Structure formats: C-alpha cells, structure tokens
Amino acid sequence: MAEEASKKLSENGALVPEITKRSIRVQTWKKFQEHRCAAPPLDVFNKIPNFKGAEKAASLLAELDVFKNAKNIKVNIDRGQEPVKIEVIKADKNLFVPPSKEASIPSLFTKVVCPAGLDLVDQKKYVRLQGSPESKNEVGIDTTIKLDMYVVGSVAVSRKGHRIGKGHGYVDLDFGILSKLGVITKDTIVVTTVHDVQVYDNLPEELFQKYDLPVDIIVTPEEVIHVEKRLPRPTGIDWSLLSQRRVNLIPALTAIKEKEEKSGKVIVLKSEDTDIESNRKPRNDRRRDRRNNRRRKVRQSTTDNENADSNAENENEQGNKKRRQRRNNRNKSEQNGADSDAIGNKEGEHEEKKDSRIRQRQRKTNRDLCIKVSNIAKNVRIKELKTELREKGFNPTFISWKGSFGKCYLHFAKKKDQDEEKATSDILTALSSLSLNVKCEVVKRDSKGENGADSLPENRIETTDVSTV
C-alpha cells in the first residue's frame, strides 16, 4: 500500500525519492479530498482528520467487550474522537482527556465530570472542556490511577498495528510519560478510530522507531480490526530525544525531570532543538510578524518620504528661477480676460455639442430594435463578438457592452414602416447561427421612454421572446 502511495504521488507530480512517513501522510490527506470523507473542519492537511462516520465508529467501539469492561478511559482531544468521549459518558465510565491550559498543577490529564441528564449539545461542551470549572479535575504526576483504555487519533494505520500521527510526537511522548509513571500498564488497550481510507494493509517497518506508539484495535465506520500480534510500545521517557524547549512545553514533564534530578539522576537533553513543530511558528506569531513587517514598511516609507522631501527642498532652491517664470506666465494668463472669455465660450460650445449627441443617441435608442445578449463567458471579448457578427452579416448600429456582467445589448436600426415583431423574429433566427453559447432576448421600451444619458437599456426592458443560441 505504501509503495502504491509513492507511485500515486509521483504520477501527481510530487516526486518522492523514497517512502517516508510524510509521503504516507500526504497521500492519506489527498485520499480524504478525493473521496470527500472529511467532516467539518474540512481542512485535513497537517491535522488528525475528522471523518464522516466517526459516530458509527464510536458506536462499534462501545459494543466491544474490552470497552464494556473498561473503567478508566483516556481519549485524545482530536475532533474525530469526540463521539468516543460521548460514548464513555453514556456508559457512565471515567473519562480522562489531556490537561487543560488553565491547570494549576503539573497535570497528566483531566478527569471530565459530566452531570447526568444532559442533552447531546451540553455533553459536547463538557467533553470539549467548555463546562463549568467543577467539571474539570486535574490529575497530577503522583496519581495511582490505572488506565484500561487509551484512545488516540491517527493519520494512517496498518492492519499490523503501525500508527502514523501528524508528526509532532506528542502522543508518543504522552504514552511514554504515562508508562513510566505506571498509569499505563501491559493490560491497557490502545485503540484508534479512523476512516477506512486511513487503513493500509502494510506500512514499511523501517519507518518506525522504539518511541512510536502502535495500536491494538482499529475501529472504522465499517469494521473492527484486532491486531494479531502486539508491537513493542514506548516504555518510558528517552531524555536524549527531547530538547529543553519541548520539556518546557509540558509542565508534567518538567516536574518529572526536576523530581528525578533531585533524586540524583543525571539527565542529558538533546542539545539542538530539531523537533518538527519548532520549524513552524504558531498562527498568532505569524500574524504578529506580518503586522510588524507592515509597520516596518510604513516606517521605512515615512523615512523615505522625509528624505525625498529634503531632496525636494534642495531642488526647489535650485529651481526658484523656473518657478518664478511659471508664476509670471500664470499671472499674465489670468490678466488676459479676453482670452479667458474665449476659452469659456469654447468650453460651453463643447458641453452643448456633448448634450446634443446624448439627446440624439437617446432618441435613436428609443426607436431602434434592441436585443439583449446574456450568458457571455468572462473570457469573451467584444472584439470576438464583433468579428463573428460581421462574418454572419450582422451590422448593429452600436453595441452596449457589459462584458463584466456577462451581457451586452445589440442595437439595430428600425426602418420607418418595418413590422417590429417580424424584424425582431428575423434577427433572433439569424442570431441562432452564432457559435457563442449565449442567450438572446428581445427588449422593448416603455411607450414614454426614459430620459437620461446614463440610464441602462435593461432598466426599461420587457422580455417578449427568448431564444437560446
């Protein structure tokens, strides 16, 4: 299956020299787009996808004996596993989720306390930690709780139990921490709920390391897959793989490190921060950087303008003589009243001629035959329409082009004694030979007509016949 993934990616132009976890993730995310199996939010790239049928998968999980016999169940916060949390609450089991950001202690996870009798909407609020403060009980690192089931989301899984997440490693590290503290035991069942397109027959074993979390049971909307042979699990914390930044991000991990160092253990962290998510700034940080860049550009522009003003002053000093000459010429022009009157008369004549042309066109449009052409493609230009009209022997008096709105108006001169109905019918019949996929409508004016040069023909139309070309 993974070899097929590499071939598909290559056919799509994204050449992959070798099969990697990243290439398998990308192929799976593309499958979600091709099969349209994502549920809101529909953006699945770089995420644990929410999938259609998540409720059905959760219902199948709730029917398993391992679920019915479990008492303490931890479910990750991904949207696709939200229906599993609802099933845990409905079965009156202890639901644990990742710690909230407002935790006052170094918390391993949060116990969700949901009052009985709530409807589905309120239950979802509680499992999303949007309930009352009393609904969230933080569990510290000294807990004696043992988890019976650990439910996670996945990007891709194999029938042999291999799991690929979104690449940040938080689930693997969380499982290692809980294993070290004894919260997860050999009896804890690891389950993932996914869509069927996320399941592969095989994934290359060489891609997986000792810290990668495998799964025991895979539940899809269509089937339940029990892994025949359990793969090796993370059994603790490998400090050499963690940077100081990663330790600082997880309060519980910081507390464990301090506790072990007080007991005399020497902990050596990774010297260089190469965690995948550290290469990408959070969305808020990226927005802040863009705002700062815009402000920096504004300040730079202001500085450039000030420099330009300074240079302009120097140039003005050098060009005083030219400016005085221009002022003198302007004063002479203002003093020449006769010339000003002549200019005013010419402008008045120009406006009068313009008004005359507008009135003439208005009278003309009230007499001509008008055809509205609609459904014009955005890439069609008036030049193309004119060329085809000339080839077909059409000669409109003028064309009112509204190409940006997908329409135009063809105006044909109407003879004095010509029958308007017959003339428009002949024009529509002739226009049917156009190759453009357009719709033509005959346009009639009111008997009074409407004045005003800027009024559009469609403001006073009456559709009497429609012909699809």
CSV table of C-alpha atoms in Angstrom, one decimal:
chain,number,residue,atom,x,y,z
A,1,MET,CA,0.0,0.0,0.0
A,2,ALA,CA,2.8,2.4,0.8
A,3,GLU,CA,4.5,1.5,-2.5
A,4,GLU,CA,1.2,2.4,-4.2
A,5,ALA,CA,1.2,5.7,-2.3
A,6,SER,CA,4.7,6.5,-3.7
A,7,LYS,CA,3.5,5.8,-7.2
A,8,LYS,CA,0.4,7.9,-6.9
A,9,LEU,CA,2.4,10.8,-5.6
A,10,SER,CA,4.9,10.5,-8.5
A,11,GLU,CA,2.0,10.5,-11.0
A,12,ASN,CA,0.7,13.7,-9.5
A,13,GLY,CA,4.0,15.4,-10.0
A,14,ALA,CA,5.2,15.4,-6.4
A,15,LEU,CA,8.2,13.1,-6.9
A,16,VAL,CA,9.1,11.2,-3.7
A,17,PRO,CA,12.6,9.6,-3.9
A,18,GLU,CA,11.7,7.2,-1.1
A,19,ILE,CA,8.7,6.2,1.1
A,20,THR,CA,8.6,8.3,4.2
A,21,LYS,CA,6.0,9.0,7.0
A,22,ARG,CA,5.5,12.4,5.4
A,23,SER,CA,4.7,10.9,2.0
A,24,ILE,CA,2.2,8.5,3.5
A,25,ARG,CA,0.5,11.4,5.4
A,26,VAL,CA,0.2,13.4,2.3
A,27,GLN,CA,-1.2,10.5,0.3
A,28,THR,CA,-3.8,9.9,3.1
A,29,TRP,CA,-4.8,13.6,3.3
A,30,LYS,CA,-5.2,13.6,-0.5
A,31,LYS,CA,-7.4,10.5,-0.2
A,32,PHE,CA,-9.7,12.5,2.1
A,33,GLN,CA,-10.1,15.1,-0.6
A,34,GLU,CA,-10.6,12.6,-3.4
A,35,HIS,CA,-13.2,10.6,-1.6
A,36,ARG,CA,-14.7,13.6,0.2
A,37,CYS,CA,-14.8,11.7,3.5
A,38,ALA,CA,-13.7,14.6,5.8
A,39,ALA,CA,-16.2,16.0,8.3
A,40,PRO,CA,-16.0,19.7,9.5
A,41,PRO,CA,-13.5,21.1,9.8
A,42,LEU,CA,-12.8,20.0,6.2
A,43,ASP,CA,-9.2,21.1,6.1
A,44,VAL,CA,-7.3,17.9,6.9
A,45,PHE,CA,-3.7,18.7,5.9
A,46,ASN,CA,-1.2,18.7,8.8
A,47,LYS,CA,-4.0,17.5,11.1
A,48,ILE,CA,-5.6,14.4,12.6
A,49,PRO,CA,-8.6,14.4,10.3
A,50,ASN,CA,-12.2,14.5,11.4
A,51,PHE,CA,-14.0,11.9,9.3
A,52,LYS,CA,-17.5,11.1,8.2
A,53,GLY,CA,-18.9,8.1,10.2
A,54,ALA,CA,-17.0,9.0,13.4
A,55,GLU,CA,-20.2,8.4,15.4
A,56,LYS,CA,-20.7,5.0,13.8
A,57,ALA,CA,-17.1,4.0,14.6
A,58,ALA,CA,-17.5,5.1,18.2
A,59,SER,CA,-20.7,3.1,18.4
A,60,LEU,CA,-18.9,0.0,17.2
A,61,LEU,CA,-16.2,0.6,19.8
A,62,ALA,CA,-18.8,0.9,22.5
A,63,GLU,CA,-20.1,-2.6,21.6
A,64,LEU,CA,-16.8,-4.3,22.2
A,65,ASP,CA,-16.3,-6.3,25.4
A,66,VAL,CA,-12.9,-4.5,26.1
A,67,PHE,CA,-14.8,-1.2,26.1
A,68,LYS,CA,-17.6,-2.6,28.3
A,69,ASN,CA,-15.1,-4.0,30.8
A,70,ALA,CA,-13.0,-0.8,30.9
A,71,LYS,CA,-13.5,1.6,33.7
A,72,ASN,CA,-10.9,4.4,33.2
A,73,ILE,CA,-10.6,5.6,29.5
A,74,LYS,CA,-8.4,8.4,28.2
A,75,VAL,CA,-9.4,9.9,24.9
A,76,ASN,CA,-7.3,12.5,23.0
A,77,ILE,CA,-8.7,15.8,22.0
A,78,ASP,CA,-8.9,15.3,18.2
A,79,ARG,CA,-12.4,16.1,16.8
A,80,GLY,CA,-12.7,12.6,15.2
A,81,GLN,CA,-12.6,11.1,18.7
A,82,GLU,CA,-15.2,13.3,20.2
A,83,PRO,CA,-18.0,10.7,19.6
A,84,VAL,CA,-15.9,8.2,21.6
A,85,LYS,CA,-16.0,10.6,24.6
A,86,ILE,CA,-19.7,10.8,24.4
A,87,GLU,CA,-19.9,7.0,24.4
A,88,VAL,CA,-17.7,6.9,27.5
A,89,ILE,CA,-20.0,9.4,29.3
A,90,LYS,CA,-23.2,7.5,28.2
A,91,ALA,CA,-21.7,4.3,29.6
A,92,ASP,CA,-21.0,6.0,32.9
A,93,LYS,CA,-17.3,5.4,32.8
A,94,ASN,CA,-14.4,7.7,33.9
A,95,LEU,CA,-13.4,9.9,31.1
A,96,PHE,CA,-9.9,11.4,31.0
A,97,VAL,CA,-8.7,13.9,28.5
A,98,PRO,CA,-5.4,15.8,28.0
A,99,PRO,CA,-4.7,18.6,30.6
A,100,SER,CA,-6.3,22.0,30.2
A,101,LYS,CA,-4.2,25.0,29.7
A,102,GLU,CA,-5.5,26.6,32.9
A,103,ALA,CA,-4.3,23.7,35.0
A,104,SER,CA,-3.0,25.0,38.3
A,105,ILE,CA,-0.7,21.9,38.9
A,106,PRO,CA,1.6,19.9,36.6
A,107,SER,CA,-1.2,17.7,35.3
A,108,LEU,CA,-1.0,14.4,33.5
A,109,PHE,CA,-4.6,14.6,32.3
A,110,THR,CA,-8.0,16.0,33.2
A,111,LYS,CA,-11.0,14.0,34.5
A,112,VAL,CA,-14.2,15.2,33.0
A,113,VAL,CA,-17.2,15.2,35.4
A,114,CYS,CA,-20.4,15.5,33.3
A,115,PRO,CA,-23.7,15.8,35.2
A,116,ALA,CA,-26.3,13.2,34.4
A,117,GLY,CA,-29.3,14.0,32.3
A,118,LEU,CA,-27.6,16.4,29.9
A,119,ASP,CA,-28.6,16.5,26.2
A,120,LEU,CA,-26.0,15.9,23.4
A,121,VAL,CA,-25.2,19.6,22.9
A,122,ASP,CA,-24.3,20.1,26.6
A,123,GLN,CA,-22.4,16.8,26.7
A,124,LYS,CA,-20.2,18.0,23.8
A,125,LYS,CA,-19.5,21.2,25.7
A,126,TYR,CA,-18.3,19.2,28.7
A,127,VAL,CA,-16.1,16.9,26.6
A,128,ARG,CA,-14.5,19.9,25.0
A,129,LEU,CA,-13.8,21.3,28.5
A,130,GLN,CA,-16.3,24.1,28.0
A,131,GLY,CA,-18.4,23.2,31.0
A,132,SER,CA,-18.3,24.6,34.5
A,133,PRO,CA,-14.9,24.8,36.4
A,134,GLU,CA,-16.2,22.0,38.7
A,135,SER,CA,-16.3,19.7,35.6
A,136,LYS,CA,-12.5,19.6,35.3
A,137,ASN,CA,-10.5,17.7,37.8
A,138,GLU,CA,-6.8,17.8,37.1
A,139,VAL,CA,-4.7,14.7,37.9
A,140,GLY,CA,-1.1,15.2,39.0
A,141,ILE,CA,2.0,13.1,38.5
A,142,ASP,CA,1.6,11.3,41.8
A,143,THR,CA,-1.7,9.6,40.8
A,144,THR,CA,-2.4,5.9,41.3
A,145,ILE,CA,-5.0,5.7,38.5
A,146,LYS,CA,-4.5,2.9,36.0
A,147,LEU,CA,-5.9,3.4,32.5
A,148,ASP,CA,-7.8,0.5,31.0
A,149,MET,CA,-8.1,2.0,27.5
A,150,TYR,CA,-6.1,4.7,25.7
A,151,VAL,CA,-7.9,6.1,22.6
A,152,VAL,CA,-6.0,8.2,20.0
A,153,GLY,CA,-6.5,9.7,16.6
A,154,SER,CA,-4.3,8.8,13.6
A,155,VAL,CA,-3.4,9.9,10.1
A,156,ALA,CA,-2.6,6.4,8.9
A,157,VAL,CA,-2.6,2.9,10.4
A,158,SER,CA,-1.7,-0.6,9.2
A,159,ARG,CA,-3.6,-3.8,10.0
A,160,LYS,CA,-0.4,-4.9,11.7
A,161,GLY,CA,-0.7,-2.1,14.3
A,162,HIS,CA,1.7,0.5,13.0
A,163,ARG,CA,0.4,4.1,13.5
A,164,ILE,CA,1.4,7.4,12.0
A,165,GLY,CA,0.2,10.6,13.6
A,166,LYS,CA,0.5,14.2,12.3
A,167,GLY,CA,4.3,14.2,13.1
A,168,HIS,CA,4.7,16.3,16.3
A,169,GLY,CA,5.2,13.3,18.6
A,170,TYR,CA,3.0,14.5,21.5
A,171,VAL,CA,1.0,11.2,21.6
A,172,ASP,CA,4.2,9.1,21.7
A,173,LEU,CA,5.7,11.2,24.4
A,174,ASP,CA,2.4,11.3,26.4
A,175,PHE,CA,2.2,7.5,26.3
A,176,GLY,CA,5.9,7.2,27.4
A,177,ILE,CA,5.3,9.5,30.3
A,178,LEU,CA,2.2,7.6,31.5
A,179,SER,CA,4.0,4.3,31.0
A,180,LYS,CA,6.9,5.5,33.2
A,181,LEU,CA,4.6,6.6,36.0
A,182,GLY,CA,2.7,3.3,35.8
A,183,VAL,CA,-0.6,4.8,34.7
A,184,ILE,CA,-0.4,2.7,31.6
A,185,THR,CA,0.2,-1.0,32.1
A,186,LYS,CA,0.6,-4.0,29.9
A,187,ASP,CA,-3.1,-4.5,30.2
A,188,THR,CA,-4.0,-1.1,28.8
A,189,ILE,CA,-5.6,-1.4,25.4
A,190,VAL,CA,-4.6,1.2,22.7
A,191,VAL,CA,-7.4,2.0,20.3
A,192,THR,CA,-7.7,4.3,17.3
A,193,THR,CA,-10.9,5.3,15.4
A,194,VAL,CA,-10.3,6.2,11.8
A,195,HIS,CA,-11.9,6.3,8.4
A,196,ASP,CA,-11.5,3.3,6.1
A,197,VAL,CA,-9.2,5.2,3.7
A,198,GLN,CA,-6.7,5.7,6.5
A,199,VAL,CA,-6.2,1.9,6.9
A,200,TYR,CA,-3.3,0.3,5.0
A,201,ASP,CA,-2.5,-3.4,4.7
A,202,ASN,CA,1.2,-2.8,5.4
A,203,LEU,CA,3.4,0.2,6.3
A,204,PRO,CA,7.3,-0.1,6.0
A,205,GLU,CA,8.6,-1.3,9.3
A,206,GLU,CA,11.9,0.6,8.9
A,207,LEU,CA,10.0,3.9,9.3
A,208,PHE,CA,9.1,3.2,12.9
A,209,GLN,CA,11.3,3.7,16.0
A,210,LYS,CA,11.1,2.4,19.5
A,211,TYR,CA,9.3,5.6,20.7
A,212,ASP,CA,6.5,5.2,18.1
A,213,LEU,CA,3.1,4.2,19.6
A,214,PRO,CA,1.4,1.2,18.0
A,215,VAL,CA,-2.3,0.3,18.4
A,216,ASP,CA,-4.1,-2.9,19.4
A,217,ILE,CA,-7.5,-2.2,17.9
A,218,ILE,CA,-8.5,-0.2,14.8
A,219,VAL,CA,-12.2,0.8,14.5
A,220,THR,CA,-13.6,2.3,11.3
A,221,PRO,CA,-17.2,3.0,10.4
A,222,GLU,CA,-17.3,-0.4,8.6
A,223,GLU,CA,-15.2,-2.8,10.6
A,224,VAL,CA,-13.3,-3.6,13.8
A,225,ILE,CA,-9.7,-4.7,13.3
A,226,HIS,CA,-7.9,-6.6,16.1
A,227,VAL,CA,-4.1,-6.6,15.7
A,228,GLU,CA,-3.0,-10.2,15.8
A,229,LYS,CA,0.4,-9.6,17.4
A,230,ARG,CA,1.0,-6.5,19.7
A,231,LEU,CA,4.0,-4.4,18.6
A,232,PRO,CA,6.6,-3.1,21.1
A,233,ARG,CA,5.4,0.0,22.9
A,234,PRO,CA,7.3,3.0,24.4
A,235,THR,CA,8.1,2.1,27.9
A,236,GLY,CA,9.4,5.4,29.3
A,237,ILE,CA,11.0,8.7,28.6
A,238,ASP,CA,14.1,8.9,26.4
A,239,TRP,CA,15.5,12.3,27.6
A,240,SER,CA,18.2,12.3,24.9
A,241,LEU,CA,15.4,12.8,22.2
A,242,LEU,CA,14.0,15.9,24.0
A,243,SER,CA,15.1,19.5,23.8
A,244,GLN,CA,14.8,21.9,26.6
A,245,ARG,CA,12.1,23.7,24.7
A,246,ARG,CA,10.0,20.6,24.5
A,247,VAL,CA,10.4,19.9,28.2
A,248,ASN,CA,9.3,23.4,29.0
A,249,LEU,CA,6.1,23.0,26.9
A,250,ILE,CA,4.9,20.2,29.1
A,251,PRO,CA,4.6,21.1,32.8
A,252,ALA,CA,4.3,17.4,33.9
A,253,LEU,CA,7.5,16.6,32.0
A,254,THR,CA,9.3,19.5,33.7
A,255,ALA,CA,8.1,18.3,37.1
A,256,ILE,CA,9.2,14.7,36.4
A,257,LYS,CA,12.6,16.0,35.3
A,258,GLU,CA,13.1,18.1,38.5
A,259,LYS,CA,12.0,15.2,40.7
A,260,GLU,CA,14.5,12.8,39.1
A,261,GLU,CA,17.3,15.3,39.3
A,262,LYS,CA,16.6,15.8,43.0
A,263,SER,CA,17.0,12.1,43.5
A,264,GLY,CA,20.5,12.2,41.9
A,265,LYS,CA,19.8,11.2,38.4
A,266,VAL,CA,21.8,13.0,35.7
A,267,ILE,CA,19.6,13.9,32.7
A,268,VAL,CA,21.1,15.0,29.4
A,269,LEU,CA,18.8,16.6,26.9
A,270,LYS,CA,19.2,17.0,23.2
A,271,SER,CA,21.5,20.0,22.6
A,272,GLU,CA,19.8,21.1,19.4
A,273,ASP,CA,16.1,21.7,19.0
A,274,THR,CA,15.1,19.8,15.9
A,275,ASP,CA,11.5,19.0,16.8
A,276,ILE,CA,9.3,19.2,13.7
A,277,GLU,CA,6.8,21.7,15.0
A,278,SER,CA,9.5,24.1,16.1
A,279,ASN,CA,10.1,24.8,12.4
A,280,ARG,CA,6.7,26.4,12.1
A,281,LYS,CA,5.6,29.3,14.2
A,282,PRO,CA,2.1,29.3,15.7
A,283,ARG,CA,-0.6,31.1,13.7
A,284,ASN,CA,-0.8,34.0,16.1
A,285,ASP,CA,3.0,34.5,15.9
A,286,ARG,CA,2.9,34.5,12.1
A,287,ARG,CA,0.1,37.1,12.2
A,288,ARG,CA,2.1,39.2,14.6
A,289,ASP,CA,5.2,39.0,12.3
A,290,ARG,CA,3.1,40.1,9.3
A,291,ARG,CA,1.7,43.1,11.3
A,292,ASN,CA,5.3,44.1,12.4
A,293,ASN,CA,6.5,43.8,8.8
A,294,ARG,CA,3.8,46.1,7.6
A,295,ARG,CA,4.6,48.6,10.3
A,296,ARG,CA,8.2,48.4,9.5
A,297,LYS,CA,7.4,49.1,5.8
A,298,VAL,CA,5.3,52.1,6.9
A,299,ARG,CA,8.1,53.5,9.0
A,300,GLN,CA,10.6,52.9,6.1
A,301,SER,CA,8.2,54.6,3.7
A,302,THR,CA,7.9,57.5,6.1
A,303,THR,CA,11.7,57.8,6.3
A,304,ASP,CA,12.0,57.6,2.6
A,305,ASN,CA,9.4,60.3,2.2
A,306,GLU,CA,11.2,62.6,4.6
A,307,ASN,CA,14.4,62.1,2.7
A,308,ALA,CA,12.5,62.7,-0.5
A,309,ASP,CA,11.1,66.0,1.0
A,310,SER,CA,14.6,67.0,1.9
A,311,ASN,CA,15.9,66.4,-1.6
A,312,ALA,CA,12.8,68.2,-3.0
A,313,GLU,CA,13.6,71.3,-0.9
A,314,ASN,CA,17.1,71.3,-2.3
A,315,GLU,CA,15.8,71.0,-5.8
A,316,ASN,CA,13.2,73.8,-5.1
A,317,GLU,CA,16.0,76.1,-4.0
A,318,GLN,CA,17.8,75.4,-7.2
A,319,GLY,CA,14.7,75.8,-9.3
A,320,ASN,CA,13.4,79.2,-7.9
A,321,LYS,CA,14.1,80.9,-11.1
A,322,LYS,CA,11.9,78.5,-13.1
A,323,ARG,CA,9.1,78.7,-10.6
A,324,ARG,CA,9.1,82.5,-10.8
A,325,GLN,CA,8.9,82.3,-14.5
A,326,ARG,CA,5.9,80.0,-14.3
A,327,ARG,CA,4.1,82.3,-11.9
A,328,ASN,CA,4.7,85.2,-14.2
A,329,ASN,CA,3.2,83.3,-17.1
A,330,ARG,CA,0.2,82.3,-15.0
A,331,ASN,CA,-0.4,85.9,-13.9
A,332,LYS,CA,-0.3,87.0,-17.5
A,333,SER,CA,-2.8,84.4,-18.4
A,334,GLU,CA,-5.1,85.5,-15.6
A,335,GLN,CA,-4.9,89.1,-16.6
A,336,ASN,CA,-5.8,88.3,-20.2
A,337,GLY,CA,-9.6,88.5,-19.7
A,338,ALA,CA,-10.4,88.3,-23.4
A,339,ASP,CA,-8.5,85.0,-23.7
A,340,SER,CA,-10.3,83.6,-20.6
A,341,ASP,CA,-13.7,84.5,-22.1
A,342,ALA,CA,-12.8,82.8,-25.4
A,343,ILE,CA,-11.7,79.7,-23.5
A,344,GLY,CA,-15.0,79.8,-21.6
A,345,ASN,CA,-17.0,80.1,-24.8
A,346,LYS,CA,-15.2,77.1,-26.3
A,347,GLU,CA,-15.9,75.0,-23.2
A,348,GLY,CA,-19.6,76.0,-23.3
A,349,GLU,CA,-19.8,75.0,-27.0
A,350,HIS,CA,-18.1,71.7,-26.2
A,351,GLU,CA,-20.7,70.9,-23.5
A,352,GLU,CA,-23.6,71.9,-25.7
A,353,LYS,CA,-22.4,69.6,-28.5
A,354,LYS,CA,-21.9,66.8,-26.0
A,355,ASP,CA,-25.5,67.2,-24.7
A,356,SER,CA,-26.8,67.3,-28.3
A,357,ARG,CA,-25.0,64.0,-29.1
A,358,ILE,CA,-26.5,62.4,-25.9
A,359,ARG,CA,-30.0,63.6,-26.8
A,360,GLN,CA,-29.6,62.3,-30.3
A,361,ARG,CA,-28.4,58.9,-29.1
A,362,GLN,CA,-31.3,58.7,-26.6
A,363,ARG,CA,-33.9,59.4,-29.4
A,364,LYS,CA,-32.1,56.8,-31.5
A,365,THR,CA,-32.2,54.1,-28.9
A,366,ASN,CA,-35.9,54.7,-28.3
A,367,ARG,CA,-36.5,54.0,-32.0
A,368,ASP,CA,-34.2,51.1,-32.7
A,369,LEU,CA,-34.5,47.3,-32.2
A,370,CYS,CA,-32.6,46.1,-29.1
A,371,ILE,CA,-31.5,42.6,-28.5
A,372,LYS,CA,-30.1,41.6,-25.0
A,373,VAL,CA,-27.4,39.0,-25.3
A,374,SER,CA,-26.6,37.3,-21.9
A,375,ASN,CA,-24.7,34.3,-20.6
A,376,ILE,CA,-21.5,35.6,-22.2
A,377,ALA,CA,-18.4,33.8,-20.8
A,378,LYS,CA,-16.0,36.0,-18.9
A,379,ASN,CA,-13.1,35.2,-21.3
A,380,VAL,CA,-15.1,36.5,-24.3
A,381,ARG,CA,-14.1,40.0,-25.5
A,382,ILE,CA,-16.2,42.4,-27.6
A,383,LYS,CA,-13.7,42.1,-30.4
A,384,GLU,CA,-14.6,38.4,-30.8
A,385,LEU,CA,-18.4,39.2,-30.8
A,386,LYS,CA,-17.9,41.9,-33.4
A,387,THR,CA,-15.8,39.6,-35.6
A,388,GLU,CA,-18.5,36.9,-35.6
A,389,LEU,CA,-21.3,39.3,-36.2
A,390,ARG,CA,-19.5,40.7,-39.3
A,391,GLU,CA,-18.9,37.1,-40.5
A,392,LYS,CA,-22.6,36.4,-40.2
A,393,GLY,CA,-23.6,39.6,-41.9
A,394,PHE,CA,-24.9,41.5,-38.9
A,395,ASN,CA,-24.3,45.2,-38.6
A,396,PRO,CA,-25.7,46.6,-35.3
A,397,THR,CA,-25.9,50.4,-35.1
A,398,PHE,CA,-23.9,50.1,-31.9
A,399,ILE,CA,-23.2,47.7,-29.0
A,400,SER,CA,-23.7,48.5,-25.3
A,401,TRP,CA,-21.0,46.2,-23.9
A,402,LYS,CA,-21.4,44.9,-20.3
A,403,GLY,CA,-18.9,42.0,-20.5
A,404,SER,CA,-18.0,42.1,-16.8
A,405,PHE,CA,-21.7,41.3,-16.1
A,406,GLY,CA,-21.8,38.6,-18.8
A,407,LYS,CA,-24.1,40.5,-21.1
A,408,CYS,CA,-24.4,43.2,-23.9
A,409,TYR,CA,-27.1,45.0,-26.0
A,410,LEU,CA,-27.2,44.9,-29.8
A,411,HIS,CA,-29.0,47.9,-31.3
A,412,PHE,CA,-30.3,47.6,-34.9
A,413,ALA,CA,-31.8,50.5,-36.9
A,414,LYS,CA,-35.5,50.1,-37.4
A,415,LYS,CA,-37.0,51.2,-40.7
A,416,LYS,CA,-39.9,53.5,-40.8
A,417,ASP,CA,-42.6,51.1,-42.0
A,418,GLN,CA,-41.0,47.9,-40.8
A,419,ASP,CA,-43.0,45.5,-38.7
A,420,GLU,CA,-41.2,45.3,-35.3
A,421,GLU,CA,-42.3,41.8,-34.4
A,422,LYS,CA,-41.2,40.3,-37.7
A,423,ALA,CA,-37.9,42.2,-37.7
A,424,THR,CA,-37.0,41.0,-34.2
A,425,SER,CA,-38.0,37.5,-35.1
A,426,ASP,CA,-35.8,37.5,-38.1
A,427,ILE,CA,-32.9,38.9,-36.0
A,428,LEU,CA,-33.3,36.1,-33.4
A,429,THR,CA,-33.5,33.5,-36.1
A,430,ALA,CA,-30.3,34.8,-37.6
A,431,LEU,CA,-28.5,35.1,-34.3
A,432,SER,CA,-29.1,31.4,-33.7
A,433,SER,CA,-26.2,30.6,-36.0
A,434,LEU,CA,-23.7,32.2,-33.6
A,435,SER,CA,-21.2,29.7,-32.2
A,436,LEU,CA,-21.1,31.5,-28.8
A,437,ASN,CA,-23.1,29.8,-26.1
A,438,VAL,CA,-25.3,32.8,-25.3
A,439,LYS,CA,-29.0,33.7,-24.7
A,440,CYS,CA,-30.8,36.4,-26.7
A,441,GLU,CA,-33.8,38.3,-25.6
A,442,VAL,CA,-35.9,40.9,-27.4
A,443,VAL,CA,-36.0,44.2,-25.5
A,444,LYS,CA,-38.9,46.7,-25.7
A,445,ARG,CA,-39.1,50.2,-24.3
A,446,ASP,CA,-42.0,51.9,-22.5
A,447,SER,CA,-44.1,53.9,-24.7
A,448,LYS,CA,-42.9,57.1,-22.9
A,449,GLY,CA,-39.3,56.1,-22.9
A,450,GLU,CA,-36.9,57.1,-20.1
A,451,ASN,CA,-34.6,60.1,-20.3
A,452,GLY,CA,-31.1,60.4,-19.0
A,453,ALA,CA,-27.9,59.5,-20.9
A,454,ASP,CA,-26.7,57.2,-18.2
A,455,SER,CA,-29.8,55.0,-17.9
A,456,LEU,CA,-29.2,51.4,-19.0
A,457,PRO,CA,-31.4,49.6,-21.5
A,458,GLU,CA,-32.1,46.8,-19.0
A,459,ASN,CA,-33.8,49.4,-16.7
A,460,ARG,CA,-36.7,49.6,-19.1
A,461,ILE,CA,-37.0,46.2,-20.8
A,462,GLU,CA,-39.8,43.8,-21.4
A,463,THR,CA,-38.8,40.3,-22.5
A,464,THR,CA,-41.2,39.2,-25.2
A,465,ASP,CA,-39.3,36.2,-26.6
A,466,VAL,CA,-36.3,34.1,-25.5
A,467,SER,CA,-34.1,32.1,-27.8
A,468,THR,CA,-31.1,30.1,-26.6
A,469,VAL,CA,-28.2,30.2,-29.0
